[in-house]
Amino acid sequence: MVRFSDSTCFDEITEPAIPIFPVHELLGLANTNTQLPDIIGEITAAKSTVTDPPHDKNHLMATIKMDNDVSVTMSMFDSQPVKLHNQLESMGGDPRVLVATSLNPKIVGGHLFLNATSGTRIYFDKETIAGETSTGCIADLNEFVNSASSQEIDFICTEKVTGIKLDKGWCYVSCSNCTKKLQRTVSAFTCLDCNNTNAVGVLKTDVSGGDVHCR
């Protein structure tokens, strides 16, 4: 069942949407460390250890109702829970539908947990259209990075692929945090740049391209 309020609005999607993973696909990815899926769902309950003022070590567990009314648990640690805790406090009893990105699914005690990673971002339904957009090229992006004040901002870049570099194989395993190539050990992957001996890997392909535009 989908509920609409007086503030509900609709926008026509003219570009491919971000793939959202249903529960059965999350179960298939659990404990594999092969992919960091995105989800959409409704927060029905949340518990956190966040205090005022917050400490360095925080923990938040949120119950997320997904497709077919199946509930999973999203878990966040350290500094990440503070922002979500404050957002939930300010929203009160409003419908709390969210999109959560780059989660690491794990099965613990027969229950599916979605653990936040360093790349996890939370977008509530009221925030997904907010913000200004502009278009430009790579040179504009470089100029912005070099001259703008420190801030967190997302860019979406599109380009025309002109070739795939196959001299070292068609793909490699990269760090999900810094995207650098991982070093394989007997039972895990190590990221030298992040100093992480149990890094989560993502398959990457080296491509060359042209006609790059960012927004």
PDB file of C-alpha atoms in Angstrom:
ATOM      1  CA  MET A   1       0.000   0.000   0.000  1.00  0.00           C
ATOM      2  CA  VAL A   2       1.289   3.459  -0.951  1.00  0.00           C
ATOM      3  CA  ARG A   3       0.100   6.509   0.999  1.00  0.00           C
ATOM      4  CA  PHE A   4       0.055  10.024  -0.460  1.00  0.00           C
ATOM      5  CA  SER A   5      -0.047  13.258   1.513  1.00  0.00           C
ATOM      6  CA  ASP A   6      -0.868  16.859   0.551  1.00  0.00           C
ATOM      7  CA  SER A   7       2.844  17.469  -0.118  1.00  0.00           C
ATOM      8  CA  THR A   8       3.255  14.466  -2.464  1.00  0.00           C
ATOM      9  CA  CYS A   9       4.452  15.399  -5.941  1.00  0.00           C
ATOM     10  CA  PHE A  10       5.484  13.418  -9.011  1.00  0.00           C
ATOM     11  CA  ASP A  11       8.368  13.910 -11.427  1.00  0.00           C
ATOM     12  CA  GLU A  12       8.855  12.202 -14.758  1.00  0.00           C
ATOM     13  CA  ILE A  13      12.056  10.123 -14.824  1.00  0.00           C
ATOM     14  CA  THR A  14      13.979  10.765 -18.035  1.00  0.00           C
ATOM     15  CA  GLU A  15      17.233   9.051 -16.998  1.00  0.00           C
ATOM     16  CA  PRO A  16      17.934   5.489 -15.779  1.00  0.00           C
ATOM     17  CA  ALA A  17      17.166   5.162 -12.076  1.00  0.00           C
ATOM     18  CA  ILE A  18      19.644   3.950  -9.458  1.00  0.00           C
ATOM     19  CA  PRO A  19      19.143   0.170  -9.077  1.00  0.00           C
ATOM     20  CA  ILE A  20      17.298  -0.568  -5.830  1.00  0.00           C
ATOM     21  CA  PHE A  21      17.778  -4.074  -4.438  1.00  0.00           C
ATOM     22  CA  PRO A  22      14.796  -6.078  -3.110  1.00  0.00           C
ATOM     23  CA  VAL A  23      15.151  -8.271  -0.030  1.00  0.00           C
ATOM     24  CA  HIS A  24      15.730 -11.555  -1.874  1.00  0.00           C
ATOM     25  CA  GLU A  25      18.689 -10.052  -3.753  1.00  0.00           C
ATOM     26  CA  LEU A  26      20.121  -8.649  -0.514  1.00  0.00           C
ATOM     27  CA  LEU A  27      19.979 -12.148   0.970  1.00  0.00           C
ATOM     28  CA  GLY A  28      21.938 -13.440  -2.015  1.00  0.00           C
ATOM     29  CA  LEU A  29      24.634 -10.793  -1.479  1.00  0.00           C
ATOM     30  CA  ALA A  30      24.863 -11.267   2.302  1.00  0.00           C
ATOM     31  CA  ASN A  31      28.331 -12.157   3.654  1.00  0.00           C
ATOM     32  CA  THR A  32      29.867 -12.122   0.152  1.00  0.00           C
ATOM     33  CA  ASN A  33      31.529  -8.658   0.293  1.00  0.00           C
ATOM     34  CA  THR A  34      31.118  -8.441  -3.487  1.00  0.00           C
ATOM     35  CA  GLN A  35      28.705  -5.520  -3.798  1.00  0.00           C
ATOM     36  CA  LEU A  36      27.405  -2.590  -1.746  1.00  0.00           C
ATOM     37  CA  PRO A  37      23.709  -2.340  -2.675  1.00  0.00           C
ATOM     38  CA  ASP A  38      21.268   0.560  -2.330  1.00  0.00           C
ATOM     39  CA  ILE A  39      17.832   0.141  -0.756  1.00  0.00           C
ATOM     40  CA  ILE A  40      14.567   2.000  -0.342  1.00  0.00           C
ATOM     41  CA  GLY A  41      12.272   1.464   2.633  1.00  0.00           C
ATOM     42  CA  GLU A  42      10.465   2.975   5.603  1.00  0.00           C
ATOM     43  CA  ILE A  43      11.976   3.363   9.064  1.00  0.00           C
ATOM     44  CA  THR A  44       9.494   1.890  11.529  1.00  0.00           C
ATOM     45  CA  ALA A  45      11.710   1.950  14.638  1.00  0.00           C
ATOM     46  CA  ALA A  46      15.147   3.188  15.674  1.00  0.00           C
ATOM     47  CA  LYS A  47      17.374   2.816  18.728  1.00  0.00           C
ATOM     48  CA  SER A  48      20.593   4.751  19.236  1.00  0.00           C
ATOM     49  CA  THR A  49      23.241   5.503  21.837  1.00  0.00           C
ATOM     50  CA  VAL A  50      23.621   9.104  20.606  1.00  0.00           C
ATOM     51  CA  THR A  51      23.748  11.616  23.464  1.00  0.00           C
ATOM     52  CA  ASP A  52      23.762  15.417  23.671  1.00  0.00           C
ATOM     53  CA  PRO A  53      26.539  16.324  23.148  1.00  0.00           C
ATOM     54  CA  PRO A  54      27.403  13.196  21.106  1.00  0.00           C
ATOM     55  CA  HIS A  55      30.433  11.046  21.900  1.00  0.00           C
ATOM     56  CA  ASP A  56      32.963   9.637  19.429  1.00  0.00           C
ATOM     57  CA  LYS A  57      31.533   6.125  19.674  1.00  0.00           C
ATOM     58  CA  ASN A  58      27.874   5.923  18.677  1.00  0.00           C
ATOM     59  CA  HIS A  59      25.585   3.150  17.493  1.00  0.00           C
ATOM     60  CA  LEU A  60      22.206   3.305  15.785  1.00  0.00           C
ATOM     61  CA  MET A  61      20.013   0.406  14.723  1.00  0.00           C
ATOM     62  CA  ALA A  62      16.977   1.124  12.551  1.00  0.00           C
ATOM     63  CA  THR A  63      14.238  -1.277  11.511  1.00  0.00           C
ATOM     64  CA  ILE A  64      13.533  -0.817   7.792  1.00  0.00           C
ATOM     65  CA  LYS A  65      10.302  -2.126   6.256  1.00  0.00           C
ATOM     66  CA  MET A  66      10.950  -3.085   2.643  1.00  0.00           C
ATOM     67  CA  ASP A  67       9.098  -4.919  -0.117  1.00  0.00           C
ATOM     68  CA  ASN A  68       6.404  -7.433   0.892  1.00  0.00           C
ATOM     69  CA  ASP A  69       6.457  -5.874   4.399  1.00  0.00           C
ATOM     70  CA  VAL A  70       9.728  -7.673   5.185  1.00  0.00           C
ATOM     71  CA  SER A  71      11.769  -5.869   7.860  1.00  0.00           C
ATOM     72  CA  VAL A  72      15.560  -5.722   8.030  1.00  0.00           C
ATOM     73  CA  THR A  73      17.947  -3.966  10.410  1.00  0.00           C
ATOM     74  CA  MET A  74      20.249  -1.158   9.293  1.00  0.00           C
ATOM     75  CA  SER A  75      23.218  -0.615  11.601  1.00  0.00           C
ATOM     76  CA  MET A  76      25.431   2.493  11.802  1.00  0.00           C
ATOM     77  CA  PHE A  77      28.466   3.200  13.983  1.00  0.00           C
ATOM     78  CA  ASP A  78      30.782   5.990  15.190  1.00  0.00           C
ATOM     79  CA  SER A  79      29.967   9.437  13.713  1.00  0.00           C
ATOM     80  CA  GLN A  80      27.393   8.309  11.124  1.00  0.00           C
ATOM     81  CA  PRO A  81      24.467   7.766  13.538  1.00  0.00           C
ATOM     82  CA  VAL A  82      24.544  11.362  14.815  1.00  0.00           C
ATOM     83  CA  LYS A  83      23.153  12.963  11.644  1.00  0.00           C
ATOM     84  CA  LEU A  84      20.476  10.297  11.171  1.00  0.00           C
ATOM     85  CA  HIS A  85      19.512  10.475  14.860  1.00  0.00           C
ATOM     86  CA  ASN A  86      19.045  14.255  14.629  1.00  0.00           C
ATOM     87  CA  GLN A  87      17.056  13.955  11.397  1.00  0.00           C
ATOM     88  CA  LEU A  88      14.682  11.417  12.930  1.00  0.00           C
ATOM     89  CA  GLU A  89      14.239  13.590  16.021  1.00  0.00           C
ATOM     90  CA  SER A  90      13.309  16.612  13.899  1.00  0.00           C
ATOM     91  CA  MET A  91      10.901  14.663  11.672  1.00  0.00           C
ATOM     92  CA  GLY A  92       8.813  13.381  14.571  1.00  0.00           C
ATOM     93  CA  GLY A  93       5.994  11.130  13.375  1.00  0.00           C
ATOM     94  CA  ASP A  94       6.162  12.035   9.687  1.00  0.00           C
ATOM     95  CA  PRO A  95       6.407   9.164   7.178  1.00  0.00           C
ATOM     96  CA  ARG A  96      10.093   8.299   7.076  1.00  0.00           C
ATOM     97  CA  VAL A  97      10.772   6.782   3.672  1.00  0.00           C
ATOM     98  CA  LEU A  98      14.445   6.773   2.774  1.00  0.00           C
ATOM     99  CA  VAL A  99      17.017   5.707   0.221  1.00  0.00           C
ATOM    100  CA  ALA A 100      20.219   4.291   1.732  1.00  0.00           C
ATOM    101  CA  THR A 101      23.282   3.712  -0.445  1.00  0.00           C
ATOM    102  CA  SER A 102      26.396   1.500  -0.266  1.00  0.00           C
ATOM    103  CA  LEU A 103      25.269  -0.889   2.463  1.00  0.00           C
ATOM    104  CA  ASN A 104      27.070  -4.123   3.337  1.00  0.00           C
ATOM    105  CA  PRO A 105      24.519  -6.937   3.899  1.00  0.00           C
ATOM    106  CA  LYS A 106      25.319  -9.514   6.586  1.00  0.00           C
ATOM    107  CA  ILE A 107      23.330 -12.392   8.066  1.00  0.00           C
ATOM    108  CA  VAL A 108      23.804 -12.669  11.832  1.00  0.00           C
ATOM    109  CA  GLY A 109      21.806 -15.164  13.859  1.00  0.00           C
ATOM    110  CA  GLY A 110      19.495 -15.785  10.909  1.00  0.00           C
ATOM    111  CA  HIS A 111      18.590 -12.083  10.611  1.00  0.00           C
ATOM    112  CA  LEU A 112      19.568  -9.759   7.764  1.00  0.00           C
ATOM    113  CA  PHE A 113      21.623  -6.740   8.832  1.00  0.00           C
ATOM    114  CA  LEU A 114      22.562  -3.887   6.492  1.00  0.00           C
ATOM    115  CA  ASN A 115      25.773  -2.373   7.842  1.00  0.00           C
ATOM    116  CA  ALA A 116      26.630   1.178   6.847  1.00  0.00           C
ATOM    117  CA  THR A 117      29.987   1.763   5.147  1.00  0.00           C
ATOM    118  CA  SER A 118      32.083   4.896   4.714  1.00  0.00           C
ATOM    119  CA  GLY A 119      30.249   5.494   1.429  1.00  0.00           C
ATOM    120  CA  THR A 120      26.737   5.186   2.866  1.00  0.00           C
ATOM    121  CA  ARG A 121      24.427   8.162   2.312  1.00  0.00           C
ATOM    122  CA  ILE A 122      20.864   8.554   3.593  1.00  0.00           C
ATOM    123  CA  TYR A 123      18.266  10.476   1.574  1.00  0.00           C
ATOM    124  CA  PHE A 124      14.757  10.989   2.919  1.00  0.00           C
ATOM    125  CA  ASP A 125      11.783  11.394   0.588  1.00  0.00           C
ATOM    126  CA  LYS A 126      11.645  15.149   1.247  1.00  0.00           C
ATOM    127  CA  GLU A 127      15.305  15.598   0.303  1.00  0.00           C
ATOM    128  CA  THR A 128      15.713  13.707  -2.944  1.00  0.00           C
ATOM    129  CA  ILE A 129      14.793  16.655  -5.185  1.00  0.00           C
ATOM    130  CA  ALA A 130      16.528  19.362  -3.155  1.00  0.00           C
ATOM    131  CA  GLY A 131      19.601  21.187  -4.386  1.00  0.00           C
ATOM    132  CA  GLU A 132      20.735  23.005  -7.468  1.00  0.00           C
ATOM    133  CA  THR A 133      22.306  21.389 -10.522  1.00  0.00           C
ATOM    134  CA  SER A 134      24.548  22.735 -13.250  1.00  0.00           C
ATOM    135  CA  THR A 135      26.395  21.232 -16.187  1.00  0.00           C
ATOM    136  CA  GLY A 136      30.003  21.505 -17.263  1.00  0.00           C
ATOM    137  CA  CYS A 137      33.076  19.598 -18.380  1.00  0.00           C
ATOM    138  CA  ILE A 138      36.038  18.022 -16.559  1.00  0.00           C
ATOM    139  CA  ALA A 139      37.968  21.309 -16.727  1.00  0.00           C
ATOM    140  CA  ASP A 140      35.103  23.052 -14.895  1.00  0.00           C
ATOM    141  CA  LEU A 141      35.096  20.316 -12.255  1.00  0.00           C
ATOM    142  CA  ASN A 142      38.866  20.615 -11.714  1.00  0.00           C
ATOM    143  CA  GLU A 143      38.571  24.393 -11.385  1.00  0.00           C
ATOM    144  CA  PHE A 144      35.777  24.015  -8.842  1.00  0.00           C
ATOM    145  CA  VAL A 145      37.761  21.504  -6.744  1.00  0.00           C
ATOM    146  CA  ASN A 146      40.848  23.737  -6.747  1.00  0.00           C
ATOM    147  CA  SER A 147      39.112  27.035  -5.987  1.00  0.00           C
ATOM    148  CA  ALA A 148      35.932  26.308  -4.004  1.00  0.00           C
ATOM    149  CA  SER A 149      35.741  26.289  -0.222  1.00  0.00           C
ATOM    150  CA  SER A 150      35.725  22.936   1.568  1.00  0.00           C
ATOM    151  CA  GLN A 151      32.316  21.256   1.284  1.00  0.00           C
ATOM    152  CA  GLU A 152      30.640  17.951   0.493  1.00  0.00           C
ATOM    153  CA  ILE A 153      29.029  17.835  -2.938  1.00  0.00           C
ATOM    154  CA  ASP A 154      28.059  15.104  -5.412  1.00  0.00           C
ATOM    155  CA  PHE A 155      28.808  15.134  -9.143  1.00  0.00           C
ATOM    156  CA  ILE A 156      27.263  12.927 -11.812  1.00  0.00           C
ATOM    157  CA  CYS A 157      29.541  12.529 -14.840  1.00  0.00           C
ATOM    158  CA  THR A 158      28.561  11.058 -18.197  1.00  0.00           C
ATOM    159  CA  GLU A 159      30.975  10.190 -20.980  1.00  0.00           C
ATOM    160  CA  LYS A 160      31.281   8.237 -24.193  1.00  0.00           C
ATOM    161  CA  VAL A 161      33.355   5.070 -23.754  1.00  0.00           C
ATOM    162  CA  THR A 162      35.930   4.747 -26.528  1.00  0.00           C
ATOM    163  CA  GLY A 163      37.805   1.666 -25.326  1.00  0.00           C
ATOM    164  CA  ILE A 164      38.456  -0.871 -22.560  1.00  0.00           C
ATOM    165  CA  LYS A 165      42.010  -1.514 -21.344  1.00  0.00           C
ATOM    166  CA  LEU A 166      42.584  -5.272 -21.438  1.00  0.00           C
ATOM    167  CA  ASP A 167      46.360  -5.445 -20.945  1.00  0.00           C
ATOM    168  CA  LYS A 168      45.917  -6.514 -17.288  1.00  0.00           C
ATOM    169  CA  GLY A 169      42.594  -8.313 -17.610  1.00  0.00           C
ATOM    170  CA  TRP A 170      39.115  -6.928 -18.182  1.00  0.00           C
ATOM    171  CA  CYS A 171      38.565  -5.942 -14.542  1.00  0.00           C
ATOM    172  CA  TYR A 172      40.208  -5.654 -11.137  1.00  0.00           C
ATOM    173  CA  VAL A 173      39.069  -5.642  -7.496  1.00  0.00           C
ATOM    174  CA  SER A 174      39.111  -2.141  -6.019  1.00  0.00           C
ATOM    175  CA  CYS A 175      38.538  -0.773  -2.527  1.00  0.00           C
ATOM    176  CA  SER A 176      34.928   0.309  -1.953  1.00  0.00           C
ATOM    177  CA  ASN A 177      36.235   3.259   0.084  1.00  0.00           C
ATOM    178  CA  CYS A 178      39.095   4.787  -1.951  1.00  0.00           C
ATOM    179  CA  THR A 179      38.666   2.830  -5.263  1.00  0.00           C
ATOM    180  CA  LYS A 180      42.379   1.859  -5.331  1.00  0.00           C
ATOM    181  CA  LYS A 181      43.332  -1.687  -6.339  1.00  0.00           C
ATOM    182  CA  LEU A 182      43.253  -4.205  -3.480  1.00  0.00           C
ATOM    183  CA  GLN A 183      45.971  -6.692  -2.593  1.00  0.00           C
ATOM    184  CA  ARG A 184      44.712 -10.268  -2.343  1.00  0.00           C
ATOM    185  CA  THR A 185      45.694 -12.376   0.676  1.00  0.00           C
ATOM    186  CA  VAL A 186      44.785 -15.971   1.532  1.00  0.00           C
ATOM    187  CA  SER A 187      41.356 -15.188   2.977  1.00  0.00           C
ATOM    188  CA  ALA A 188      40.742 -11.447   2.490  1.00  0.00           C
ATOM    189  CA  PHE A 189      41.608  -8.287   0.569  1.00  0.00           C
ATOM    190  CA  THR A 190      43.959  -5.593   1.884  1.00  0.00           C
ATOM    191  CA  CYS A 191      43.844  -1.896   0.978  1.00  0.00           C
ATOM    192  CA  LEU A 192      47.261  -0.316   1.448  1.00  0.00           C
ATOM    193  CA  ASP A 193      45.933   3.239   1.033  1.00  0.00           C
ATOM    194  CA  CYS A 194      43.244   2.809   3.718  1.00  0.00           C
ATOM    195  CA  ASN A 195      45.419   0.539   5.889  1.00  0.00           C
ATOM    196  CA  ASN A 196      42.516  -1.928   5.994  1.00  0.00           C
ATOM    197  CA  THR A 197      43.338  -5.640   6.129  1.00  0.00           C
ATOM    198  CA  ASN A 198      39.711  -6.703   5.608  1.00  0.00           C
ATOM    199  CA  ALA A 199      38.558  -4.348   2.857  1.00  0.00           C
ATOM    200  CA  VAL A 200      35.317  -4.703   0.898  1.00  0.00           C
ATOM    201  CA  GLY A 201      36.066  -5.176  -2.798  1.00  0.00           C
ATOM    202  CA  VAL A 202      34.215  -3.860  -5.839  1.00  0.00           C
ATOM    203  CA  LEU A 203      34.932  -4.928  -9.418  1.00  0.00           C
ATOM    204  CA  LYS A 204      36.249  -2.076 -11.587  1.00  0.00           C
ATOM    205  CA  THR A 205      37.104  -1.829 -15.278  1.00  0.00           C
ATOM    206  CA  ASP A 206      39.685   0.515 -16.803  1.00  0.00           C
ATOM    207  CA  VAL A 207      38.087   2.420 -19.667  1.00  0.00           C
ATOM    208  CA  SER A 208      39.083   5.339 -21.842  1.00  0.00           C
ATOM    209  CA  GLY A 209      36.508   7.867 -22.941  1.00  0.00           C
ATOM    210  CA  GLY A 210      35.695  11.253 -24.351  1.00  0.00           C
ATOM    211  CA  ASP A 211      32.931  13.867 -24.421  1.00  0.00           C
ATOM    212  CA  VAL A 212      32.798  13.989 -20.618  1.00  0.00           C
ATOM    213  CA  HIS A 213      30.110  16.165 -19.029  1.00  0.00           C
ATOM    214  CA  CYS A 214      29.402  16.589 -15.316  1.00  0.00           C
ATOM    215  CA  ARG A 215      26.451  17.963 -13.400  1.00  0.00           C
TER     216      ARG A 215
END
